XYZ file of C-alpha atoms in Angstrom:
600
model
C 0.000 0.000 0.000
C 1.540 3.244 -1.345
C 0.711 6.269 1.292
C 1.042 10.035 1.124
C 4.439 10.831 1.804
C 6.238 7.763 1.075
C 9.101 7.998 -1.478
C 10.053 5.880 -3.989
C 13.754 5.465 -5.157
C 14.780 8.063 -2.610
C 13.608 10.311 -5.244
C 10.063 10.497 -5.728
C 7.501 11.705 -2.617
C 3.943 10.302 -2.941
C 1.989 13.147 -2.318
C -1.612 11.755 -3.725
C -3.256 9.454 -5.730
C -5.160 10.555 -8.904
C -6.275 7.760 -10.984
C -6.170 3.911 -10.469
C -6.597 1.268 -13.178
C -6.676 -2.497 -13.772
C -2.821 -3.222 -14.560
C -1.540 0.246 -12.631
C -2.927 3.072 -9.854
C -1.370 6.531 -10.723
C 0.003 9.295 -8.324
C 0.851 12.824 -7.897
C 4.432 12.565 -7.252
C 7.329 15.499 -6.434
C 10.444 15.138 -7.951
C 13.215 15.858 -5.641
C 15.759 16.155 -7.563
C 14.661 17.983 -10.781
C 12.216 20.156 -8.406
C 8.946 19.462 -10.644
C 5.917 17.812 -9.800
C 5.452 14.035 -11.985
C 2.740 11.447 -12.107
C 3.998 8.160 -11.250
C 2.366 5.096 -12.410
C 3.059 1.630 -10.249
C 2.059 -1.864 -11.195
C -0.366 -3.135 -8.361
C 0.940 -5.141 -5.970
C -1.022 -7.961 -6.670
C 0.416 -7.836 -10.277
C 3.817 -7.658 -9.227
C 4.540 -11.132 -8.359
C 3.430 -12.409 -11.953
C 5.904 -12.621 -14.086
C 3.862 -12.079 -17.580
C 2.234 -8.531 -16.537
C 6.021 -7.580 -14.791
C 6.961 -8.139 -18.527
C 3.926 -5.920 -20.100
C 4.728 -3.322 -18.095
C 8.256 -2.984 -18.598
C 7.122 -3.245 -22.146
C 5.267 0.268 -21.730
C 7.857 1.272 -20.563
C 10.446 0.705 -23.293
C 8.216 1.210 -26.141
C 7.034 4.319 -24.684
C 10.043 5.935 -23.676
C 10.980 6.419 -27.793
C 8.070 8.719 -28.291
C 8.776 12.655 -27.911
C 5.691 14.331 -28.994
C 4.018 17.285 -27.456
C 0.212 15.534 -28.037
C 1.854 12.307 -25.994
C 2.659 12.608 -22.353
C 6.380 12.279 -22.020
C 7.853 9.252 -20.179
C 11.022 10.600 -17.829
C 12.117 7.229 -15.603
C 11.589 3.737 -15.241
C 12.604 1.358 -12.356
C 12.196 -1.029 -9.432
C 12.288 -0.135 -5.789
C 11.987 -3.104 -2.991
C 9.218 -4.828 -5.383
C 7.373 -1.636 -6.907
C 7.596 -1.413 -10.518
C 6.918 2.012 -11.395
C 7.006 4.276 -14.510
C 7.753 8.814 -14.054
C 6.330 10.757 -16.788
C 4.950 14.169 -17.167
C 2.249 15.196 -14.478
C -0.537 17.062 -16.903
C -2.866 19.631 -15.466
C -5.980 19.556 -16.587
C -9.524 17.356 -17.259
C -9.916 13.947 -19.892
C -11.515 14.061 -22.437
C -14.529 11.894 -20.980
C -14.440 14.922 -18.484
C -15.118 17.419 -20.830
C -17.622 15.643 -22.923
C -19.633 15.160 -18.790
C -19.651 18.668 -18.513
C -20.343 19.777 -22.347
C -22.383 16.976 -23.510
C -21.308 17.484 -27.719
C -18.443 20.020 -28.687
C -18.587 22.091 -31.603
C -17.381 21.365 -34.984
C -14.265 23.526 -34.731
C -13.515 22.017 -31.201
C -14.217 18.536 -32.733
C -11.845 19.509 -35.570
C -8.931 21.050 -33.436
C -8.839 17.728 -30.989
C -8.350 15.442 -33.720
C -6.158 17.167 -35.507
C -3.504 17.115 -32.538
C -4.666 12.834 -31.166
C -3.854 12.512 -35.244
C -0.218 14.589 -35.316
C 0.442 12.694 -32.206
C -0.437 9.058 -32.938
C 1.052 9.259 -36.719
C 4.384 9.962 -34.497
C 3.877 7.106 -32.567
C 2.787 4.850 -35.209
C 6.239 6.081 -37.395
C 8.041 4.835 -34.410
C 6.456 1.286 -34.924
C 3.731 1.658 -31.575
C 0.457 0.848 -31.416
C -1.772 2.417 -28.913
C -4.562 0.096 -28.780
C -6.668 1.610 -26.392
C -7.676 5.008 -27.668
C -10.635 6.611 -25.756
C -11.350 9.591 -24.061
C -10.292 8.869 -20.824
C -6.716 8.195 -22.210
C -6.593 11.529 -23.323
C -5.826 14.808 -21.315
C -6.652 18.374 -22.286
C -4.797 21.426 -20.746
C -6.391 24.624 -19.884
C -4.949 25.909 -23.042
C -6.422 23.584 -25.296
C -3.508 21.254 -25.528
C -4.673 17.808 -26.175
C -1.704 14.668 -24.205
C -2.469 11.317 -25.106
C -1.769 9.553 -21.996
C -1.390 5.356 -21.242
C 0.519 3.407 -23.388
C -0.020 0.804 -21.015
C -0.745 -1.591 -23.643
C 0.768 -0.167 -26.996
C 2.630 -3.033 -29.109
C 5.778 -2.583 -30.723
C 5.380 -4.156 -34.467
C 8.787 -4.622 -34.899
C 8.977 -6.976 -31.305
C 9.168 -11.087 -31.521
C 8.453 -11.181 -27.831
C 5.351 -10.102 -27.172
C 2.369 -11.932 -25.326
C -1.376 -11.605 -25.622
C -1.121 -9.974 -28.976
C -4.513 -11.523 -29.984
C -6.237 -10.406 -26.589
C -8.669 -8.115 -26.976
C -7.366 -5.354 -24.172
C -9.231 -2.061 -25.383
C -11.960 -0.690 -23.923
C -14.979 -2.517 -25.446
C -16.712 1.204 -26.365
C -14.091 2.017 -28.666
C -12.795 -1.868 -30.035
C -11.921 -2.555 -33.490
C -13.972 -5.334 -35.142
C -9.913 -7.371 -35.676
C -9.760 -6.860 -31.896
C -13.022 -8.089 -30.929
C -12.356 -10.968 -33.440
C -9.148 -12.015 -31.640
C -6.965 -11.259 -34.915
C -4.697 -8.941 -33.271
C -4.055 -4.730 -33.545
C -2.649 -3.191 -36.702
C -2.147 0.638 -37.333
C -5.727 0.900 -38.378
C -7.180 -0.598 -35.444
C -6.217 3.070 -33.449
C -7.592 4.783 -36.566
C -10.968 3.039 -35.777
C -10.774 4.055 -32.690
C -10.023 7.391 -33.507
C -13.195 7.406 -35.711
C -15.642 6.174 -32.660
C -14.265 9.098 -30.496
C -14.263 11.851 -33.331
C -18.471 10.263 -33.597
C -18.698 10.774 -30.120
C -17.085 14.398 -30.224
C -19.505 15.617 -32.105
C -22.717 14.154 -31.171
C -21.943 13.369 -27.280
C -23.031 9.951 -27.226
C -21.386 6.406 -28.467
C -22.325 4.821 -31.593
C -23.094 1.004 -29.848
C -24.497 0.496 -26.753
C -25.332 -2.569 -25.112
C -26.182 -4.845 -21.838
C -22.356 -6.537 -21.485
C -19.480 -6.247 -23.479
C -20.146 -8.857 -25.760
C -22.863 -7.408 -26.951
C -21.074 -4.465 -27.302
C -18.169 -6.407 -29.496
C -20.890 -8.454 -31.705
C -22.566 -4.625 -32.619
C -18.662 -3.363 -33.627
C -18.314 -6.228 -36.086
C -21.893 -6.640 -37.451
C -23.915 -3.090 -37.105
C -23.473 0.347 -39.315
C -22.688 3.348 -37.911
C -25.595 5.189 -37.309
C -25.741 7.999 -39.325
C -24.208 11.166 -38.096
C -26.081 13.391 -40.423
C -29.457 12.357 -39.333
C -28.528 12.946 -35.783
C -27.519 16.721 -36.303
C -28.037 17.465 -40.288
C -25.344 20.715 -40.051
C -22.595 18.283 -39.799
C -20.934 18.720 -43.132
C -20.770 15.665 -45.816
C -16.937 15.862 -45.837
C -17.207 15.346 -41.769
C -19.309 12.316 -41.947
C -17.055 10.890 -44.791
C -13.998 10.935 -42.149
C -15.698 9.355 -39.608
C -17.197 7.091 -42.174
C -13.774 5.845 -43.721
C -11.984 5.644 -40.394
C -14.602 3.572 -38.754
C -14.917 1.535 -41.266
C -15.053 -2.211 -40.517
C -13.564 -3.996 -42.930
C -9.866 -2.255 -42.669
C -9.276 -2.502 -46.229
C -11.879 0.319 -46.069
C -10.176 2.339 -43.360
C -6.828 5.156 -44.107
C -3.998 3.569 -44.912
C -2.119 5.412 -42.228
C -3.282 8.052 -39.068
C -1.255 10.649 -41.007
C -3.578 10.397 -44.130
C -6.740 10.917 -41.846
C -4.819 14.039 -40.589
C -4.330 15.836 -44.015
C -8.046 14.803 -44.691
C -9.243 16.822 -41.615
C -7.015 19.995 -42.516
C -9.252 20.539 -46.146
C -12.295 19.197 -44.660
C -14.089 22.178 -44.028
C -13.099 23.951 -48.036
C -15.728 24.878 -49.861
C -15.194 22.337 -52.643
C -15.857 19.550 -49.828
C -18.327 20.512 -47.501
C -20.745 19.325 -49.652
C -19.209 16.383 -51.210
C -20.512 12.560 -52.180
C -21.648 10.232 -49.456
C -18.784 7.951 -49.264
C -19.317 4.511 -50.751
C -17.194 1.599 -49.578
C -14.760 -0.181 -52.112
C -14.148 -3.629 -50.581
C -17.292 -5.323 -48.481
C -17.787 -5.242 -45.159
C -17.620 -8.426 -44.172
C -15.618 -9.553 -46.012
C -15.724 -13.832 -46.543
C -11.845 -15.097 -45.492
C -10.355 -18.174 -47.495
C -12.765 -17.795 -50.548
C -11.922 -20.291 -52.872
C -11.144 -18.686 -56.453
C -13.225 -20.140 -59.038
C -11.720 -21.260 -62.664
C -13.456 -18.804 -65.090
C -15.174 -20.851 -68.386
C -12.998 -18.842 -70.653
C -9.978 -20.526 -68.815
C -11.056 -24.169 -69.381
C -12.008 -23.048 -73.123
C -8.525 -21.594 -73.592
C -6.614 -25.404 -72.422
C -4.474 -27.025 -75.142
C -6.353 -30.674 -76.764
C -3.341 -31.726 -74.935
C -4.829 -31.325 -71.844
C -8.647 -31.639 -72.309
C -8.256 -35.176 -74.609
C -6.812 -38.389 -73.407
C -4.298 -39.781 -75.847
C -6.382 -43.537 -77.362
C -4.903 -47.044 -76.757
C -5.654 -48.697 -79.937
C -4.997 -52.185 -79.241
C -5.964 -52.525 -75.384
C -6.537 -55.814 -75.670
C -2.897 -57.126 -77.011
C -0.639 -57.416 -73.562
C 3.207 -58.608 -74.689
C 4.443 -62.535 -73.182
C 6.686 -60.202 -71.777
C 4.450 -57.980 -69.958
C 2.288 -60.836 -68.309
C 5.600 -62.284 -67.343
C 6.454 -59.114 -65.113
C 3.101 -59.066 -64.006
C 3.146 -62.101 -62.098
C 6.554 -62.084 -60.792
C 5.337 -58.941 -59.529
C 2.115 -60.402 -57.683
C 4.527 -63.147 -55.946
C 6.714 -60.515 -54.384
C 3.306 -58.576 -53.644
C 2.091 -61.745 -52.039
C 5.302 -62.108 -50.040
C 5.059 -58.655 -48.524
C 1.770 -59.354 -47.245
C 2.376 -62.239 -45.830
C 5.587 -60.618 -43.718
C 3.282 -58.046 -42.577
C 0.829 -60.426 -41.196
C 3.203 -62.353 -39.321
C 4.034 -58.875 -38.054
C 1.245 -57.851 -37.071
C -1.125 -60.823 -36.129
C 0.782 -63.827 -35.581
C 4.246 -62.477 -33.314
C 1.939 -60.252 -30.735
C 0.210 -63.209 -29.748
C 3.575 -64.639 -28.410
C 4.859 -61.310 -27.368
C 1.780 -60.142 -25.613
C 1.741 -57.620 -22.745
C -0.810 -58.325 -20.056
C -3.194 -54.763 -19.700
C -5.757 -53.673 -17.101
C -8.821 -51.219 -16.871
C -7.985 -47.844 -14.517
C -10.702 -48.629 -12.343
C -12.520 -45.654 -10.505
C -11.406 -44.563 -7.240
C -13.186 -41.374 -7.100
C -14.841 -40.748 -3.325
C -11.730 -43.195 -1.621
C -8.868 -42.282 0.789
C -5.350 -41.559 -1.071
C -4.333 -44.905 1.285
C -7.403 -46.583 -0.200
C -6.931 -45.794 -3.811
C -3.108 -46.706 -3.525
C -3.923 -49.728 -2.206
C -6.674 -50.679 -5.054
C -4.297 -50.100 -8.124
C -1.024 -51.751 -6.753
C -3.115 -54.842 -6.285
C -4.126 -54.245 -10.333
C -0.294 -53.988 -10.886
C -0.371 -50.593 -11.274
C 2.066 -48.438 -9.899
C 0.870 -44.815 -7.918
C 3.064 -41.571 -8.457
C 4.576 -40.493 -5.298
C 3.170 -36.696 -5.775
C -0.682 -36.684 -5.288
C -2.025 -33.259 -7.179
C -4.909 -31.204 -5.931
C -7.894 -29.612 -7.689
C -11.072 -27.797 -5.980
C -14.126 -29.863 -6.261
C -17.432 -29.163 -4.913
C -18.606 -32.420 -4.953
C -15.857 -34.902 -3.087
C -14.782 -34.069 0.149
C -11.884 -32.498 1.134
C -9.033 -34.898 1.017
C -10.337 -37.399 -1.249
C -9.748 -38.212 -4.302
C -11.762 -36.866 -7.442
C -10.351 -38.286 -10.469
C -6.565 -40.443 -11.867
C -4.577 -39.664 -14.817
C -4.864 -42.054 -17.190
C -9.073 -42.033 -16.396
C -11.131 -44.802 -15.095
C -11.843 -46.894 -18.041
C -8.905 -46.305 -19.676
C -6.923 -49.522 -20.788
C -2.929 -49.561 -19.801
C -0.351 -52.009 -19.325
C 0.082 -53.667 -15.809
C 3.327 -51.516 -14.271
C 2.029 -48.554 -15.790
C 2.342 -45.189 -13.625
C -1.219 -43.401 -12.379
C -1.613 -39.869 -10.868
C -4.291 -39.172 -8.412
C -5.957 -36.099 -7.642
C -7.556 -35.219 -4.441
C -9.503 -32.511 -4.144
C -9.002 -29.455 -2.104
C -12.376 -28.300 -1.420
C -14.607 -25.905 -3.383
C -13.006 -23.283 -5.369
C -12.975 -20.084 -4.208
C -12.079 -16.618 -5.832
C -10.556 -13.320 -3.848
C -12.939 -10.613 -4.543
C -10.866 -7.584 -6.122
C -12.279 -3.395 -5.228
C -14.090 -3.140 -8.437
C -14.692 0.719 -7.250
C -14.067 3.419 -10.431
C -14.348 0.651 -13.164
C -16.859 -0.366 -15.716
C -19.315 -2.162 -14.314
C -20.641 -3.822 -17.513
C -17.052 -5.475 -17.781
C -16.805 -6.072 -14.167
C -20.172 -7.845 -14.313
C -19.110 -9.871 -17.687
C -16.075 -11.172 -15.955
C -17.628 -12.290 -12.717
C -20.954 -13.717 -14.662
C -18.888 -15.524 -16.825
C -15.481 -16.764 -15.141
C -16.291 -16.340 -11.876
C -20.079 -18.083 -12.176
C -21.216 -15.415 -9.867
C -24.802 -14.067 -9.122
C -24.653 -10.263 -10.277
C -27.160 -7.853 -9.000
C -26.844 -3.667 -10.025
C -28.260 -1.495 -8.121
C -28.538 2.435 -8.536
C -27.448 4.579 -5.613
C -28.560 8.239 -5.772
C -25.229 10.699 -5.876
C -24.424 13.972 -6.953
C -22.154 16.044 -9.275
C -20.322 15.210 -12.466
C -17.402 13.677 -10.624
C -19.453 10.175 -11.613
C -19.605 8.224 -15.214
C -22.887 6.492 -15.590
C -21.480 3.089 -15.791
C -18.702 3.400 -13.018
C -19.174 1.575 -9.859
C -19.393 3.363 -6.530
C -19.472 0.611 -4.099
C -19.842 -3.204 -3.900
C -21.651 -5.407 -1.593
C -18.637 -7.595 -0.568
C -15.293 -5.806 0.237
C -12.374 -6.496 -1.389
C -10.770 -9.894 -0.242
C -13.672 -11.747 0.553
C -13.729 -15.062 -0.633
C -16.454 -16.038 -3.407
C -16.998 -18.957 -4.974
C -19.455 -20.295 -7.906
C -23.037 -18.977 -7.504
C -22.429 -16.706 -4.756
C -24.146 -13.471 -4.884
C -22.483 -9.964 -5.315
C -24.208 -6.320 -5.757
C -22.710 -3.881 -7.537
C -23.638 -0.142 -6.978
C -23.819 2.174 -9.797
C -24.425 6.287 -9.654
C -28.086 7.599 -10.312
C -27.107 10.731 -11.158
C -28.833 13.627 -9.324
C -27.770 16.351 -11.627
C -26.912 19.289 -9.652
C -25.937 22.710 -10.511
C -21.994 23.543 -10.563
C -19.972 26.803 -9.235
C -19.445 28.271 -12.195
C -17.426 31.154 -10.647
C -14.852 28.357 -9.135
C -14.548 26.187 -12.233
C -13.913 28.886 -14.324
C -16.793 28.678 -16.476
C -16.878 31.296 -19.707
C -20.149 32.266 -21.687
C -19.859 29.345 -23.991
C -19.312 26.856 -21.275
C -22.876 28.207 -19.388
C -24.724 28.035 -22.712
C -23.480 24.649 -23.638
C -24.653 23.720 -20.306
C -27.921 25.171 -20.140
C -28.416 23.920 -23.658
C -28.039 20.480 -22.044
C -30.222 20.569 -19.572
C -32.984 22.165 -21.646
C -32.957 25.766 -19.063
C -33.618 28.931 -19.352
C -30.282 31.600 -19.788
C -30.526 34.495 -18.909
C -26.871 37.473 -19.253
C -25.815 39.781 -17.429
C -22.886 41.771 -18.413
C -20.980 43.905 -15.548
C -17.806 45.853 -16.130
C -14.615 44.498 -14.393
C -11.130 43.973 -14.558
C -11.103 42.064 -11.676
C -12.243 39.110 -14.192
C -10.982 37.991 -17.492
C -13.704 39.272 -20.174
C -16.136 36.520 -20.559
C -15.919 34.445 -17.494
C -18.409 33.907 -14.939
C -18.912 35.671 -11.823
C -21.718 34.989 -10.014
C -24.673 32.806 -11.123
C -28.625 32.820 -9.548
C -28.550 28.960 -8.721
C -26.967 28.021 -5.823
C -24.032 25.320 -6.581
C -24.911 21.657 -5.597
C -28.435 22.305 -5.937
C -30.847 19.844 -8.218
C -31.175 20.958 -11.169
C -34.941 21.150 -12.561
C -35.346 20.924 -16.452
C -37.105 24.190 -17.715
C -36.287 26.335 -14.789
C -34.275 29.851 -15.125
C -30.446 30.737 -14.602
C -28.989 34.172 -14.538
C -25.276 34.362 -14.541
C -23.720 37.589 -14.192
C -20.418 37.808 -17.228
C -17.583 40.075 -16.864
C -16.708 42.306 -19.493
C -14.224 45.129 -20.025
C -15.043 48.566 -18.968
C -15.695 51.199 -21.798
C -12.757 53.488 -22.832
C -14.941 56.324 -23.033
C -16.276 55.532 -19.539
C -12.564 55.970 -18.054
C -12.044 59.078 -19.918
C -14.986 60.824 -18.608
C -14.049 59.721 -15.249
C -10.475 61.141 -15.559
C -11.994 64.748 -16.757
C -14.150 64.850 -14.319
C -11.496 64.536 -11.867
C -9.383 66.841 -14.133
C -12.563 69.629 -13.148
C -13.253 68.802 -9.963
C -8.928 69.506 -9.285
C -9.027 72.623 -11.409
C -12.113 73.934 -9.227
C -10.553 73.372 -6.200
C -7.370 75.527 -7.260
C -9.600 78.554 -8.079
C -10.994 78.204 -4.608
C -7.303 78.108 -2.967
C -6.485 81.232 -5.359
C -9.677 83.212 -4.111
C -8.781 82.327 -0.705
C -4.996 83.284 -0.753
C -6.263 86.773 -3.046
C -8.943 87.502 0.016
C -6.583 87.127 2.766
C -4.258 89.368 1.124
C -6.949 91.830 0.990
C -7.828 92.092 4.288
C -3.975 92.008 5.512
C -3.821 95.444 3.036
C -6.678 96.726 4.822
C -5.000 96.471 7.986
C-alpha cells in the first residue's frame, strides 16, 4: 500500500493518488531532484509477483520511452524499488476528455476539428516509431487549460517490430471504442487506433457512443456486425466531408479504413473547403464483411482456352494385345506382392500373440482415501506416483480423491504409472475493489469466469465527478472469498444532476450556454464591467451550486466584461474639473486674505 508521503527510489515523494486502473494506480508525485511535480504510475501489488504482466509493463515502458511528442505525455524514468515497478512521466494539469464531454455533452465542430487534428499529429508519431496504442478513448486523453490535447497510457501499446510479445490476440481495449480485428481475436494493426479514432471523433460531435449494449459482448458483436448510425441524421449541419472521415476511419472492414493516421490528418485539414463541404456520401470499395479463405473459381474462358493436350486423353488402340513379356512381369510382380503381405501379417497378427503384454482397466477410485486408492491399483499392478495433485471440487470431500490420470476406463499395461488427484475443497475466488471501473465489464467477468450471481443497483449521488457506468461501491469488500453462484451487488451512480460553481470552475459564456443547452434551461446574461475578471468568465450565477437541477427552470449568470474606454475618460476629466475647481478656490482664498492684511 503506497501512502502520502512515502518515497520511492529516494527520489520520488507520494503526495496523492489521482487515478487507479486495472494493470496500474497513478500518483501525484514530487520530484526531488529535478524540483517538478510528476505522475507516477506503479504496477499493483497484486500484479507484481506475476511474471507475464512484470513483462507488459516494462514493455510500456520501453516502447514508450521512444516517443517525444508534445500531443503524448512524455515518459522521464523507469525502475524497481523493494518490489514496486513504477514508470515517471509528465504530471498534466488539466480534465480527460470523458471529463469534458460530462460537462459539455457534444463540442462544436471547430472544437471537434482542433482535438483530432492534434490525437492525429500525435499518434502518426507514434505509429512512425512502430507503436500501437490500442486503447484510444477519451479517458486516455488529457486536455490542458490551453487547449492542448496529451495522449496519456501506453499501457498496452505493441511494438510491431517486437518477436516477444504476449497476448497480442487479446482483446485489451476498452470494449466502447474496439476494433472489429480486436473483438475478433486477430490482433491490432495501425488501423485498429484509426478506428478508434473514428468512434471518439463520432462521439465528439454528437456526445453519445455509436453502440451500446447490456455486457461487453454485446457491445463487441454490434462493432463487427452493425453500421454506424448515421451522423447526419442525428444533427443534419454536420458537413458531408465530416461524416465521410468518420465514415472511412470507422470503417469495418480495414481494407476500407486510411492507410495510415497521417492520411486521416491531411483529410481533416481541407475538410471544411468549400469544394468539400458538400461532397458525395462515401461509398465503400471492398465489403464489409468480407468472406476469409474464398476459394477462387476457374473462369469458363480458362477451361475453353486449355491445349487438346490437356482436355483429350491420348487412345490405346490395341488394349486388348498385352506382350508374353508384360504378363511375365506381371506375375513375378504379384509373388513378391504376395510375399510382402504375408511378412506383414506375421508382423502384425501372428508375433503379438507370443509377445503379448498383459493390460488392465484404470478402475474408478473417485470418493476413496489416497491410502485406499493406492492400495486398489497396486493390487491391479499398477504403480501410484509419489506426488498426489490437488484440484477444488465441490462435490468430493476435502481430502479425497476426485479423479486419476490415465481415467477410469482407460486400458494400460500392468506396471504402468497413475496420478491421483484429491480434491481441495470448493473453489474459491478473492474478490478484487471493483470501485471506479466499468461495471458492464466487471459484471461480464464475474458472470462468466467467476459463475457469480450479479445484481446492479442504482445509488442516488451527486455532481459530475461520476460516469454512468462506473461503480461506486460493492456489496462484498475487497478480499472476501467467493466462490461459484455466490451473490455480489454492484452499486452504480443515479445521477442527481446538480448545478456547478461556475465562478470556481472557471466557467466562460460558452461553457454556461453549452450547459444550459443540455439541460434544456432557461439563460438568462448579465454583463458587468470588471477587470477584476478575465472578459467573458463567470462571476456569479442565480442557482446556488450543488443544488438539483430542474429541467425548464431559469439561470442568470452575471459575465464580466471590459469597462468602456470612453467611460474611463470621462471619469479622468471629471477629476481633471473637480482639481481645477478646487485651485480657483485656494487662489480666491490666498487673493482675500491678502486683501484684508492690506486693509490692515
Amino acid at each position: 500500500m503506497i501512502t502520502k508521503g512515502q518515497k520511492i527510489n529516494d527520489r520520488y515523494e507520494i503526495i496523492k493518488s489521482i487515478g487507479e486502473g486495472g494493470m496500474a494506480n497513478v500518483y501525484l508525485g514530487y520530484d526531488e531532484i529535478l524540483d517538478r511535480n510528476v505522475a507516477i504510475k506503479v504496477l499493483r501489488g497484486d500484479l507484481s509477483n506475476d511474471e507475464k504482466f512484470v513483462r507488459r509493463f516494462q514493455r510500456e515502458a520501453l516502447s514508450a520511452s521512444s516517443l517525444s511528442h508534445p500531443n503524448i505525455v512524455q515518459m522521464y524514468d523507469v525502475g524497481e524499488d523493494n518490489g514496486l515497478y513504477y514508470i515517471v512521466m509528465e504530471y498534466v494539469e488539466g480534465k480527460t476528455l470523458k471529463q469534458l464531454l460530462k460537462r459539455r455533452g457534444n463540442l462544436t465542430l471547430s472544437e471537434s476539428i482542433d482535438i483530432m487534428l492534434q490525437l492525429t499529429d500525435g499518434m502518426a508519431h507514434a505509429h512512425d516509431s512502430y507503436i500501437i496504442h490500442r486503447d484510444l478513448k477519451p479517458q486516455n486523453i488529457m486536455i490542458q487549460d490551453d487547449g492542448q490535447v496529451k495522449i496519456t497510457d501506453f499501457g498496452i501499446a505493441m511494438a510491431l517490430n517486437s518477436t516477444q510479445l504476449t497476448q497480442t490476440n487479446s482483446v485489451m481495449g476498452s470494449v466502447h471504442y474496439l476494433p472489429p480485428e480486436q473483438a475478433n481475436g486477430k490482433g491490432s494493426t495501425t488501423k485498429s487506433d484509426i478506428y478508434s479514432l473514428g468512434i471518439i471523433f463520432y462521439e465528439l460531435l454528437t456526445g453519445k457512443l455509436p453502440f451500446k449494449g447490456d455486457n461487453a459482448v454485446e457491445i463487441a458483436l454490434k462493432h463487427m456486425r452493425d453500421p454506424l448510425p448515421s451522423l447526419k441524421e442525428d444533427n443534419g449541419n454536420i458537413p458531408q466531408s465530416i461524416e465521410n472521415i468518420i465514415l472511412k476511419a470507422a470503417a469495418k472492414n480495414p481494407k476500407n479504413r486510411y492507410d495510415s493516421v497521417k492520411e486521416m490528418h491531411d483529410d481533416l485539414l481541407t475538410a471544411l473547403d468549400d469544394e468539400r463541404i458538400d461532397e458525395e456520401p462515401l461509398v465503400y470499395k471492398y465489403p464489409e464483411h468480407e468472406t476469409e479463405n474464398t476459394k477462387r473459381i476457374k473462369k469458363l474462358e480458362e477451361l475453353e482456352n486449355e491445349t487438346d493436350d490437356e482436355q483429350i486423353a491420348e487412345k490405346i488402340d490395341d488394349e486388348d494385345k498385352v506382350d508374353k513379356k508384360n504378363k511375365k512381369l506381371i506375375i513375378i510382380l504379384s509373388s513378391i506382392f504376395g510375399g510382402i503381405i504375408l511378412i506383414i501379417a506375421t508382423i502384425f497378427f501372428i508375433v503379438p500373440q507370443f509377445t503379448k503384454v498383459k493390460t488392465v482397466t484404470i478402475p474408478s477410485v473417485k470418493g476413496m482415501t489416497v491410502s485406499k486408492a493406492t492400495e486398489k491399483l497396486e493390487d491391479l499392478g499398477l504403480e501410484v506416483n509419489m506426488t498426489i495433485k490437488s484440484v477444488s471440487s465441490d462435490k468430493v470431500d476435502k481430502g479425497r480423491i476426485v479423479k486419476t490420470n490415465p481415467a477410469k476406463g482407460k486400458v494400460v499395461k500392468v506396471g504402468s504409472k497413475v496420478t491421483l488427484y484429491k480434491s481441495s475443497g470448493e473453489k474459491t475466488y478473492e474478490l478484487d475493489d471493483y470501485t471506479g471501473k466499468n461495471y458492464i465489464e466487471i459484471q461480464t467477468i464475474l458472470e462468466t469466469k467467476y459463475k457469480l450471481k450479479v445484481t446492479i443497483e442504482k445509488k442516488d449521488v451527486t455532481g459530475s465527478d461520476y460516469d454512468e457506468q462506473e461503480i461506486i461501491g460493492q456489496s462484498l469488500a475487497k478480499g472476501s472469498e467467493v466462490k461459484e453462484g455466490d451473490s455480489i451487488t454492484l452499486y452504480i451512480p443515479n445521477i442527481v444532476e446538480v448545478f456547478p460553481d461556475m465562478v470556481a470552475q472557471g466557467y466562460s459564456i460558452d461553457d454556461a450556454t453549452a450547459f444550459c443547452t443540455k439541460y434544456k434551461l432557461t439563460l438568462k446574461t448579465v454583463y458587468v464591467e470588471t477587470n477584476q475578471y478575465s472578459p467573458g468568465k463567470v462571476i456569479s450565477q442565480s442557482r446556488i451550486a450543488g443544488s438539483e437541477i430542474i429541467e425548464g427552470t431559469t439561470l442568470t449568470i452575471e459575465v464580466a466584461t471590459k469597462p468602456t474606454e470612453d467611460k474611463n475618460n470621462n471619469t479622468q476629466n471629471n477629476n481633471n474639473n473637480n482639481n481645477g475647481n478646487n485651485n480657483d478656490s485656494e487662489n480666491d482664498t490666498e487673493n482675500n486674505s491678502s486683501t484684508e492684511k492690506s486693509n490692515s
